[in-house]
mmCIF file of C-alpha atoms and ligand atoms in Angstrom:
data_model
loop_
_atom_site.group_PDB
_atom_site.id
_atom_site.type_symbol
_atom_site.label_atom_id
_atom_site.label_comp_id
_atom_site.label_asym_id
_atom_site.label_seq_id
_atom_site.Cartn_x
_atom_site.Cartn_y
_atom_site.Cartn_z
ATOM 1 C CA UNK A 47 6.798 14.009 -11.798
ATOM 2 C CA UNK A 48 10.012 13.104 -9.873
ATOM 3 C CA UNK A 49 11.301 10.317 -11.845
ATOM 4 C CA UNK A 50 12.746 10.289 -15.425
ATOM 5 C CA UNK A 51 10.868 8.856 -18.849
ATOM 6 C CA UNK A 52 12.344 8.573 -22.014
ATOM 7 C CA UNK A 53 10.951 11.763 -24.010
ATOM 8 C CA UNK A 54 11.741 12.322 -27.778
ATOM 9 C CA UNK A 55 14.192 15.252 -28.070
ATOM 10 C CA UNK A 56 13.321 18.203 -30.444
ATOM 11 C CA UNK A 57 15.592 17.653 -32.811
ATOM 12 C CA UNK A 58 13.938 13.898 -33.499
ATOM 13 C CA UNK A 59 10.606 15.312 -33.587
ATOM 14 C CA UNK A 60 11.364 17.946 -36.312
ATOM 15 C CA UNK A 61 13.322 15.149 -38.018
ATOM 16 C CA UNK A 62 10.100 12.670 -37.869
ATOM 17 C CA UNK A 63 7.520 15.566 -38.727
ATOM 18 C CA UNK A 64 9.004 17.879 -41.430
ATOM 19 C CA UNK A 65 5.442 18.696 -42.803
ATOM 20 C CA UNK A 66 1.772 17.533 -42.973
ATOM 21 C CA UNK A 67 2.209 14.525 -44.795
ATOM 22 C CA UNK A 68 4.288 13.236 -42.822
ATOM 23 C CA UNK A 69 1.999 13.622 -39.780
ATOM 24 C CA UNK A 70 -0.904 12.076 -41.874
ATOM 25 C CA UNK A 71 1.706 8.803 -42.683
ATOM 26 C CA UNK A 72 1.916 8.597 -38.811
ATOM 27 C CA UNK A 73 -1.733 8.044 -38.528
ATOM 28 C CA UNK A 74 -2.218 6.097 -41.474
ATOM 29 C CA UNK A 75 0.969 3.504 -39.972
ATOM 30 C CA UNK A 76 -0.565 4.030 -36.322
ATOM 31 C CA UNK A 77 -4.491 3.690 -37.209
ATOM 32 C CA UNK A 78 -4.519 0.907 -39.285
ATOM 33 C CA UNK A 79 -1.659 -1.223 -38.724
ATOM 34 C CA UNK A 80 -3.389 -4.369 -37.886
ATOM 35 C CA UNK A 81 -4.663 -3.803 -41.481
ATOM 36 C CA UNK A 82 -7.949 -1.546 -42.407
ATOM 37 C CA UNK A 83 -11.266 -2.429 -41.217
ATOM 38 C CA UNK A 84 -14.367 -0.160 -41.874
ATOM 39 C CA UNK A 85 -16.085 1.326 -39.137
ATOM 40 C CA UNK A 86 -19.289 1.097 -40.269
ATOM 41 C CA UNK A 87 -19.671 -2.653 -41.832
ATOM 42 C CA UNK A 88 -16.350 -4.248 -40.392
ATOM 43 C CA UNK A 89 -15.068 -5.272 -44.235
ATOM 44 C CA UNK A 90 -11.349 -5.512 -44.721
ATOM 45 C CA UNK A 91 -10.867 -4.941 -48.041
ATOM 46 C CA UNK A 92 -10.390 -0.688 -49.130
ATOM 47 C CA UNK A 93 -9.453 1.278 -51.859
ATOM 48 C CA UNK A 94 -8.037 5.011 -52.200
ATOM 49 C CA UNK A 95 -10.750 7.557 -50.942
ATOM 50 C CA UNK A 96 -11.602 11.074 -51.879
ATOM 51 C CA UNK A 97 -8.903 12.875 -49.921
ATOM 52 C CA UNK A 98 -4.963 11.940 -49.498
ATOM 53 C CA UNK A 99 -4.264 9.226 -46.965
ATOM 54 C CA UNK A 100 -8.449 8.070 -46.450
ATOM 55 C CA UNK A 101 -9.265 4.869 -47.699
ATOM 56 C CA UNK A 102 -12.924 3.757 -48.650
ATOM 57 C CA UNK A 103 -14.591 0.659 -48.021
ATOM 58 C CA UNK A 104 -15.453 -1.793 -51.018
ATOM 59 C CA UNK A 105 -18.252 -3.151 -49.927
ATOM 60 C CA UNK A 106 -20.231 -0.243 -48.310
ATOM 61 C CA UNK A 107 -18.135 2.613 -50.094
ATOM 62 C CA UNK A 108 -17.532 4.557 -46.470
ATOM 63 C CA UNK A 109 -14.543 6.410 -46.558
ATOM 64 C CA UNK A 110 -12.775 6.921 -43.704
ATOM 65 C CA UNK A 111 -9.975 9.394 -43.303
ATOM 66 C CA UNK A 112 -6.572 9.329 -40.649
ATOM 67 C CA UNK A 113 -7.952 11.727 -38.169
ATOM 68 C CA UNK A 114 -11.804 9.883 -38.391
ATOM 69 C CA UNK A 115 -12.827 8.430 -35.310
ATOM 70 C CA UNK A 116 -9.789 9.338 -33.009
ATOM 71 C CA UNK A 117 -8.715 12.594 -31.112
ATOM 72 C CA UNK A 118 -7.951 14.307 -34.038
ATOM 73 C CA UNK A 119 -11.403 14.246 -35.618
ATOM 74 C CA UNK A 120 -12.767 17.280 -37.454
ATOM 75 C CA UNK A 121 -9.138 19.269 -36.760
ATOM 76 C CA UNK A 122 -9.454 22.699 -37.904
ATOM 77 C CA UNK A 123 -5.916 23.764 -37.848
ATOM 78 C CA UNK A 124 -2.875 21.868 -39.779
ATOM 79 C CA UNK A 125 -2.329 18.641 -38.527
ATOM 80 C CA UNK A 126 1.796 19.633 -37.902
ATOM 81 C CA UNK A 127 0.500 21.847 -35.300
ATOM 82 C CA UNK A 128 -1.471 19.313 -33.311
ATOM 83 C CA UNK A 129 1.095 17.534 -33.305
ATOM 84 C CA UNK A 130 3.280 19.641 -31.856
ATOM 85 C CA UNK A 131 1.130 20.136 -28.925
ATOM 86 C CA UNK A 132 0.951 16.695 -28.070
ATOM 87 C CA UNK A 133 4.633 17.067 -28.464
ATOM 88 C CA UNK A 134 4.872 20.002 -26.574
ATOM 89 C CA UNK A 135 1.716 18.372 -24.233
ATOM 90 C CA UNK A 136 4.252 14.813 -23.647
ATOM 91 C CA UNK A 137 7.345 16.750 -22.867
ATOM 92 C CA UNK A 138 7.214 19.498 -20.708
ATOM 93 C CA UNK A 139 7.680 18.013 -17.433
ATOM 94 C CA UNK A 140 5.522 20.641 -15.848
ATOM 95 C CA UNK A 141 2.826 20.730 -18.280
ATOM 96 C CA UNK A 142 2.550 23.411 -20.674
ATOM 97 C CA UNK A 143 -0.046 26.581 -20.458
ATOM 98 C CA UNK A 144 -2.524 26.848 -23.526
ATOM 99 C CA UNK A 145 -1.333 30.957 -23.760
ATOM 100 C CA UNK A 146 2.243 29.613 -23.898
ATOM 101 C CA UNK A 147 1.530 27.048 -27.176
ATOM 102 C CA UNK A 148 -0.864 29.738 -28.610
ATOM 103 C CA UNK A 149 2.495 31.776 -28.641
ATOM 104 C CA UNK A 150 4.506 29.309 -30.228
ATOM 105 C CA UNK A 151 2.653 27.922 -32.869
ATOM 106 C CA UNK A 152 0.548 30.997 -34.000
ATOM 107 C CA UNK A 153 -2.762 29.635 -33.376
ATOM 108 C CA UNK A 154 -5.963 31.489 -31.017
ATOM 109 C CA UNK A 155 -5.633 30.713 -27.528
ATOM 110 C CA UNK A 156 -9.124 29.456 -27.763
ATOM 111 C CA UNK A 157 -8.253 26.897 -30.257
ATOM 112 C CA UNK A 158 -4.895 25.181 -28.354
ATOM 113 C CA UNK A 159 -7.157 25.373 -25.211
ATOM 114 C CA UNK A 160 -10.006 22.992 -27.287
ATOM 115 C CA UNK A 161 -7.120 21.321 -28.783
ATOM 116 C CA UNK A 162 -5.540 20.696 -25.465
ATOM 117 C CA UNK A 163 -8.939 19.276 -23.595
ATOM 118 C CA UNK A 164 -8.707 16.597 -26.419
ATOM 119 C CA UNK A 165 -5.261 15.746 -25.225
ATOM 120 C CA UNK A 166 -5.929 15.459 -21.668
ATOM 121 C CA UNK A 167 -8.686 13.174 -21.854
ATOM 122 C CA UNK A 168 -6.733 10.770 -23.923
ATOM 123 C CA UNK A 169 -4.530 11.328 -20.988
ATOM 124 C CA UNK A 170 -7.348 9.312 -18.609
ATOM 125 C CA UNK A 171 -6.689 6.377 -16.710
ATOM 126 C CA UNK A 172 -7.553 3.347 -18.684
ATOM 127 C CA UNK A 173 -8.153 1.947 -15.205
ATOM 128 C CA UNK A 174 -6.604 -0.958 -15.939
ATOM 129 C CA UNK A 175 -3.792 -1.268 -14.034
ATOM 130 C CA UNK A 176 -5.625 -0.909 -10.315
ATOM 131 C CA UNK A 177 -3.234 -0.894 -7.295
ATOM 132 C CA UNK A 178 -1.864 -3.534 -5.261
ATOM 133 C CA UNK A 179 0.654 -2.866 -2.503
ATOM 134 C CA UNK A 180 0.220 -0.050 0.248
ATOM 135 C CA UNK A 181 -2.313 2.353 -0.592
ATOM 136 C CA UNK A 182 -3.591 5.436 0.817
ATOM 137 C CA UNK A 183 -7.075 7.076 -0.138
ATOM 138 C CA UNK A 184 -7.962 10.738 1.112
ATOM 139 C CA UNK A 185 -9.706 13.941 0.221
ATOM 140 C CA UNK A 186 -9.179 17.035 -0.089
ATOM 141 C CA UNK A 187 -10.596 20.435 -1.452
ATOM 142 C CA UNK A 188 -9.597 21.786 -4.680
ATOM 143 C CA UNK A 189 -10.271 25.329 -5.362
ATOM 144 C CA UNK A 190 -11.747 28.754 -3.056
ATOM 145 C CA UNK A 191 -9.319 30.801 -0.784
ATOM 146 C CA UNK A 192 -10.305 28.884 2.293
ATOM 147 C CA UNK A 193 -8.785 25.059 2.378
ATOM 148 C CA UNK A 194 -9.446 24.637 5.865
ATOM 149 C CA UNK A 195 -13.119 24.489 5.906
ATOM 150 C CA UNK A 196 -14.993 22.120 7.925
ATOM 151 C CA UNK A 197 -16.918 19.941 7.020
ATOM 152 C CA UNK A 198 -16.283 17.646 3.390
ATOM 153 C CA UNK A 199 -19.521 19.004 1.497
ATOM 154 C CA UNK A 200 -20.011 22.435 1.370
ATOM 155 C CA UNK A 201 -18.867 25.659 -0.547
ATOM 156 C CA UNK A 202 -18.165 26.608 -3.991
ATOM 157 C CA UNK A 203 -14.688 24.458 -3.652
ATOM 158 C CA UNK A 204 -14.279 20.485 -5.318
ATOM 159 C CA UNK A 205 -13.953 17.645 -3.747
ATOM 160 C CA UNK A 206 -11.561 15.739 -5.148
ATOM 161 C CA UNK A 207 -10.532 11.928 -3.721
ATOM 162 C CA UNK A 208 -6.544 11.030 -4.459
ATOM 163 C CA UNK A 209 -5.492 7.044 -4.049
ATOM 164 C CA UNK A 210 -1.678 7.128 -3.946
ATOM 165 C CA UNK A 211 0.759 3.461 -4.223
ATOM 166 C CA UNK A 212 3.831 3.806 -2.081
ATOM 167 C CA UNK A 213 6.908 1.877 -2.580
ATOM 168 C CA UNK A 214 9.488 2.084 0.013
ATOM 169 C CA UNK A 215 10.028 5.745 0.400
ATOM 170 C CA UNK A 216 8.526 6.996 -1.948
ATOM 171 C CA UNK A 217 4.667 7.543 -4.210
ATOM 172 C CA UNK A 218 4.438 5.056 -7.509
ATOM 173 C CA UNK A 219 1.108 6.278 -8.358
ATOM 174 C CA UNK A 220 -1.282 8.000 -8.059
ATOM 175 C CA UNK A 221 -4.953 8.747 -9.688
ATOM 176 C CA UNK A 222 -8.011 11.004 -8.392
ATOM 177 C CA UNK A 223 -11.220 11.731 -9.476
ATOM 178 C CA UNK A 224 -13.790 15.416 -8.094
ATOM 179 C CA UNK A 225 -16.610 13.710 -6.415
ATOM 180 C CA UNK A 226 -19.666 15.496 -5.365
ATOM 181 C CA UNK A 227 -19.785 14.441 -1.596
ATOM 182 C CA UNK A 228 -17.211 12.535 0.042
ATOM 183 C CA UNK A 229 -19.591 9.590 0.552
ATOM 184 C CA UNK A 230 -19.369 6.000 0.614
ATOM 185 C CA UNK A 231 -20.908 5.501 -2.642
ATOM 186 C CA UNK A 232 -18.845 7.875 -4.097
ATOM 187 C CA UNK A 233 -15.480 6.786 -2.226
ATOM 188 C CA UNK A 234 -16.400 3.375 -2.763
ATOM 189 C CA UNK A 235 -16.828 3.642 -6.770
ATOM 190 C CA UNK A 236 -13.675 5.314 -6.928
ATOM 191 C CA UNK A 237 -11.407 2.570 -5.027
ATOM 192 C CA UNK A 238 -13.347 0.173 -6.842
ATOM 193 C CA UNK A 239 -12.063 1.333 -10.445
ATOM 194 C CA UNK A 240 -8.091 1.671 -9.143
ATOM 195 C CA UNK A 241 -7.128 0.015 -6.253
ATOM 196 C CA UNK A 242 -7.332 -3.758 -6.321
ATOM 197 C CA UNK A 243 -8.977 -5.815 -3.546
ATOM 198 C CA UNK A 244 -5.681 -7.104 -2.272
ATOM 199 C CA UNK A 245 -4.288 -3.796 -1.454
ATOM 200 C CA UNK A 246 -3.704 -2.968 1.645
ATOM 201 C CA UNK A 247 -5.536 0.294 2.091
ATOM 202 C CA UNK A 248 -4.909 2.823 4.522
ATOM 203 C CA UNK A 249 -7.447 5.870 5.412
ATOM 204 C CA UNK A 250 -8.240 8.565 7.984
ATOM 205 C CA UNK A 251 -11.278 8.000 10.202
ATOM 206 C CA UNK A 252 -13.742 9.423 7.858
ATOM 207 C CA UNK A 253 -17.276 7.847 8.285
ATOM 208 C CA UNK A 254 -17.567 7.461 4.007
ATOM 209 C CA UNK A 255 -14.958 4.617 4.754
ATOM 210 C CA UNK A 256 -16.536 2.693 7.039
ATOM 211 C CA UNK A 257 -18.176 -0.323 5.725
ATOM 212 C CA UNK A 258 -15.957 -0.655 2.819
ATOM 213 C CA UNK A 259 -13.954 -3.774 4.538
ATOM 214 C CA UNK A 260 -16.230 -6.301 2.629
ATOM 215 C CA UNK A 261 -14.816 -4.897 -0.664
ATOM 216 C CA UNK A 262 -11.258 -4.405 0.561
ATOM 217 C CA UNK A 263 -10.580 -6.692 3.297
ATOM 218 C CA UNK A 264 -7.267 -4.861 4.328
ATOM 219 C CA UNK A 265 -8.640 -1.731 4.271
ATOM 220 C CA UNK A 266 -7.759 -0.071 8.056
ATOM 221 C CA UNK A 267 -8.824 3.615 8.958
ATOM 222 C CA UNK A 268 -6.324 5.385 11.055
ATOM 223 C CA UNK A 269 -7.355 8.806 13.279
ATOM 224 C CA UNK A 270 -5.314 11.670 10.938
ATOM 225 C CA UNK A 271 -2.491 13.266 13.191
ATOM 226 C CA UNK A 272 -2.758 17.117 13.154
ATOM 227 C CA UNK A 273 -1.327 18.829 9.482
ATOM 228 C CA UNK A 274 -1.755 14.815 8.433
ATOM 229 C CA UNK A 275 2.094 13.642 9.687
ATOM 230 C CA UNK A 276 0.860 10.221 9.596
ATOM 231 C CA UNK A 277 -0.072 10.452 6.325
ATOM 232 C CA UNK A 278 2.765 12.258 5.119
ATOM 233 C CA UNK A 279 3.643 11.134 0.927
ATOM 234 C CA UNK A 280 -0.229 11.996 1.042
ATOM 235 C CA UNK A 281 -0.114 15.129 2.586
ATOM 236 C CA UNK A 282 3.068 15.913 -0.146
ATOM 237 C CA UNK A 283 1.475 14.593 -3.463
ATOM 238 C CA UNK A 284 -1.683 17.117 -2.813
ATOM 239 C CA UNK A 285 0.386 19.910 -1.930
ATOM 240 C CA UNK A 286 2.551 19.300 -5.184
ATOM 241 C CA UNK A 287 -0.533 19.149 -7.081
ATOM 242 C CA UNK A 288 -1.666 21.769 -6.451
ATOM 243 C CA UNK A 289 1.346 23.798 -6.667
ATOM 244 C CA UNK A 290 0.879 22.585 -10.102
ATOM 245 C CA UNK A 291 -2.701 23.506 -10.827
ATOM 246 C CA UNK A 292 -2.374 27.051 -9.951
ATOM 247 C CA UNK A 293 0.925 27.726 -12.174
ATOM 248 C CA UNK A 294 -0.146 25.953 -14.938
ATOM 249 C CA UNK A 295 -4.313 26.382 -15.485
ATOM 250 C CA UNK A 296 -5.200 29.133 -12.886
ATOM 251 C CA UNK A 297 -8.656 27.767 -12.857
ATOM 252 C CA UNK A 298 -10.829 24.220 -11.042
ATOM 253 C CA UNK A 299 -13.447 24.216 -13.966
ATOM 254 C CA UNK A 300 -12.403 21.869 -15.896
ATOM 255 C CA UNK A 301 -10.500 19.753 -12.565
ATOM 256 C CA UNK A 302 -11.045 16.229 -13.654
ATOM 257 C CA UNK A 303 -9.076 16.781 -17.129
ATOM 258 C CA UNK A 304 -6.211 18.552 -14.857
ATOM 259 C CA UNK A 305 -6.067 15.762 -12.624
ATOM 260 C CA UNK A 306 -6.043 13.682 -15.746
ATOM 261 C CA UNK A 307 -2.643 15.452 -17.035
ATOM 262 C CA UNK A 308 -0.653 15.138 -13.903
ATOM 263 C CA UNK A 309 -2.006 11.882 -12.673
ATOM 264 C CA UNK A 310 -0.768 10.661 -16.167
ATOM 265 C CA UNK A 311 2.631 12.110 -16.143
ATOM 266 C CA UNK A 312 2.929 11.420 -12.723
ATOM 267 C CA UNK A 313 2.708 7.304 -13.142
ATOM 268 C CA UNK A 314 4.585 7.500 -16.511
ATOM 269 C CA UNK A 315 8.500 7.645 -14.780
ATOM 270 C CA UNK A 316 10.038 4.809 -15.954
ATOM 271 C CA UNK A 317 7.795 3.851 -18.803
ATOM 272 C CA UNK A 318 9.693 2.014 -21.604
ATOM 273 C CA UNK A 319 7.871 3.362 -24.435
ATOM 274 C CA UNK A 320 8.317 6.796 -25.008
ATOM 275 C CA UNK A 321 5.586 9.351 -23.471
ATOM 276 C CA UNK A 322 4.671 10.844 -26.733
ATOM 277 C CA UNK A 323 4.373 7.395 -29.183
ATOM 278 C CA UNK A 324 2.067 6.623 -25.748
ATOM 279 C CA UNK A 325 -0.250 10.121 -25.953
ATOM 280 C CA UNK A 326 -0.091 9.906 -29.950
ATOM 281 C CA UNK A 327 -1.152 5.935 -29.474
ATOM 282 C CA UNK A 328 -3.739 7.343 -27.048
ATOM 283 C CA UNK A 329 -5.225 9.970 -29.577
ATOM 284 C CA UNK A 330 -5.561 7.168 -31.997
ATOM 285 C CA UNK A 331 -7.185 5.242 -30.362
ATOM 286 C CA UNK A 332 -9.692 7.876 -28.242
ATOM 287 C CA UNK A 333 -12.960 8.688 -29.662
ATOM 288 C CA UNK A 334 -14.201 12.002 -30.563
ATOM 289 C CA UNK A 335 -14.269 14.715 -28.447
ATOM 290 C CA UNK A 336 -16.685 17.061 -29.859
ATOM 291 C CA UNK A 337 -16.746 20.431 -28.131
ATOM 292 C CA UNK A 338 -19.998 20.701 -27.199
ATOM 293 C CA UNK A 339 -18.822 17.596 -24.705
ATOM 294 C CA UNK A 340 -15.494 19.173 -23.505
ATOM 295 C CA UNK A 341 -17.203 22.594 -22.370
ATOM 296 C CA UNK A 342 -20.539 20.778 -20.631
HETATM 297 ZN ZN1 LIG B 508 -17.835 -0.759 -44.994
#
């Protein structure tokens, strides 16, 4: 959130996506340009399908439209519209409310809020990129009036675990993920998919920690000062987010995706490719979403 990444200006975007068609050209180039291959039987060879911009397979005569098989699957609004809200989605540095894009693009509420849960999750950590220098892993509750609660189980509240990377002065990254119980097999799945072995990890005293030296060898647990001064950046990058939860989404139900958007944004300052080619790349190459998965 602090740094700067290179975001497409409005006037570009407008320029790029007049209409429809050129949206659907976008996929088309972005979907299949290491050349087609079916889904279904893995042939390479295609001819025009049914519908502008699908193509069908020769050999087992599947057709297989732009939006097929990524994010965009089974859109019920004009495609120009999703894309501004990935647009809208990629540039607003502090996110952007579902009521607000409802406003702008003359669409339900209900629908940019669907459309939107597709967009975060392509936002998800790919986990590939775990962390390597200093690290810092803590929880904290998400949700309720009361934060101070004592006690890491209990309540209507989430528990979410946050890993952050700090260089020099300041926070890299950072990813988390709303665990059930701050325990070690919880804790310990977590570090496992971000933070690589070699990291030197730093925690509070918390019991769910202990025992986790075999898998990181520099991992050292440190008593927590009072209001967390020795753990400072950490201390800052919760309170930050969630300043940001409760101006932008008012609501922990659907946590993991939130964490998903800022998380994302947050490790994307000084990406080289632009942040909305990445999200559109993203919803390409995500599967389905169907709703019946985004509100269970
Ligand atoms: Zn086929």
């Amino acid at each position: 959130m602090e740094g700067k990444y290179k975001s497409l200006s409005i006037f570009d975007f407008q320029k790029m996506f007049p209409d429809d068609e050129s949206c659907y050209k976008y996929l088309v180039d972005m979907k299949w340009k290491d050349g087609f291959k079916c889904t279904k039987c893995g042939h390479t060879k295609f001819c025009a399908g049914n519908s502008p911009h699908s193509r069908q397979c020769t050999k087992c005569r599947a057709i297989e439209s732009a939006t097929s098989d990524t994010l965009f699957h089974k859109l019920k609004f004009p495609i120009l519209k999703a894309f501004y809200i990935v647009y809208y989605v990629s540039t607003s540095k502090k996110g952007i409310s579902s009521t607000e894009i409802s406003r702008k693009l003359e669409l339900r509420q209900k629908t940019c809020w669907l459309f939107r849960q597709k967009v975060m999750k392509s936002m998800e950590s790919s986990k590939k990129f775990p962390m390597t220098m200093q690290v810092e892993v803590d929880e904290t509750y998400v949700g309720g009036k009361d934060e101070t609660a004592i006690g890491r189980n209990e309540g209507k509240k989430k528990i979410v675990v946050v890993a952050i990377e700090k260089q020099g002065k300041g926070v890299s990254r950072m990813y988390g993920r709303v665990i059930e119980k701050a325990d070690k097999k919880n804790l310990h799945s977590f570090m496992k998919d971000h933070i690589s072995q070699e990291a030197k990890v730093r925690t509070d005293k918390w019991s769910g920690y202990k025992g986790l030296e075999k898998e990181f060898p520099n991992l050292e647990q440190e008593k927590s000062e009072e209001k967390g001064k020795n753990f400072k950046e950490m201390h800052r990058c919760i309170m930050m987010f969630k300043a940001w939860l409760k101006g932008i989404h008012h609501s922990v139900d659907h946590l993991q995706a939130y964490i998903n958007e800022y998380t994302y944004r947050f490790n994307r300052h000084g990406m080289k490719e632009g942040i909305f080619e990445n999200l559109m790349r993203r919803m390409v190459d995500g599967k389905p979403y169907p709703y019946k998965l985004i509100i269970s």
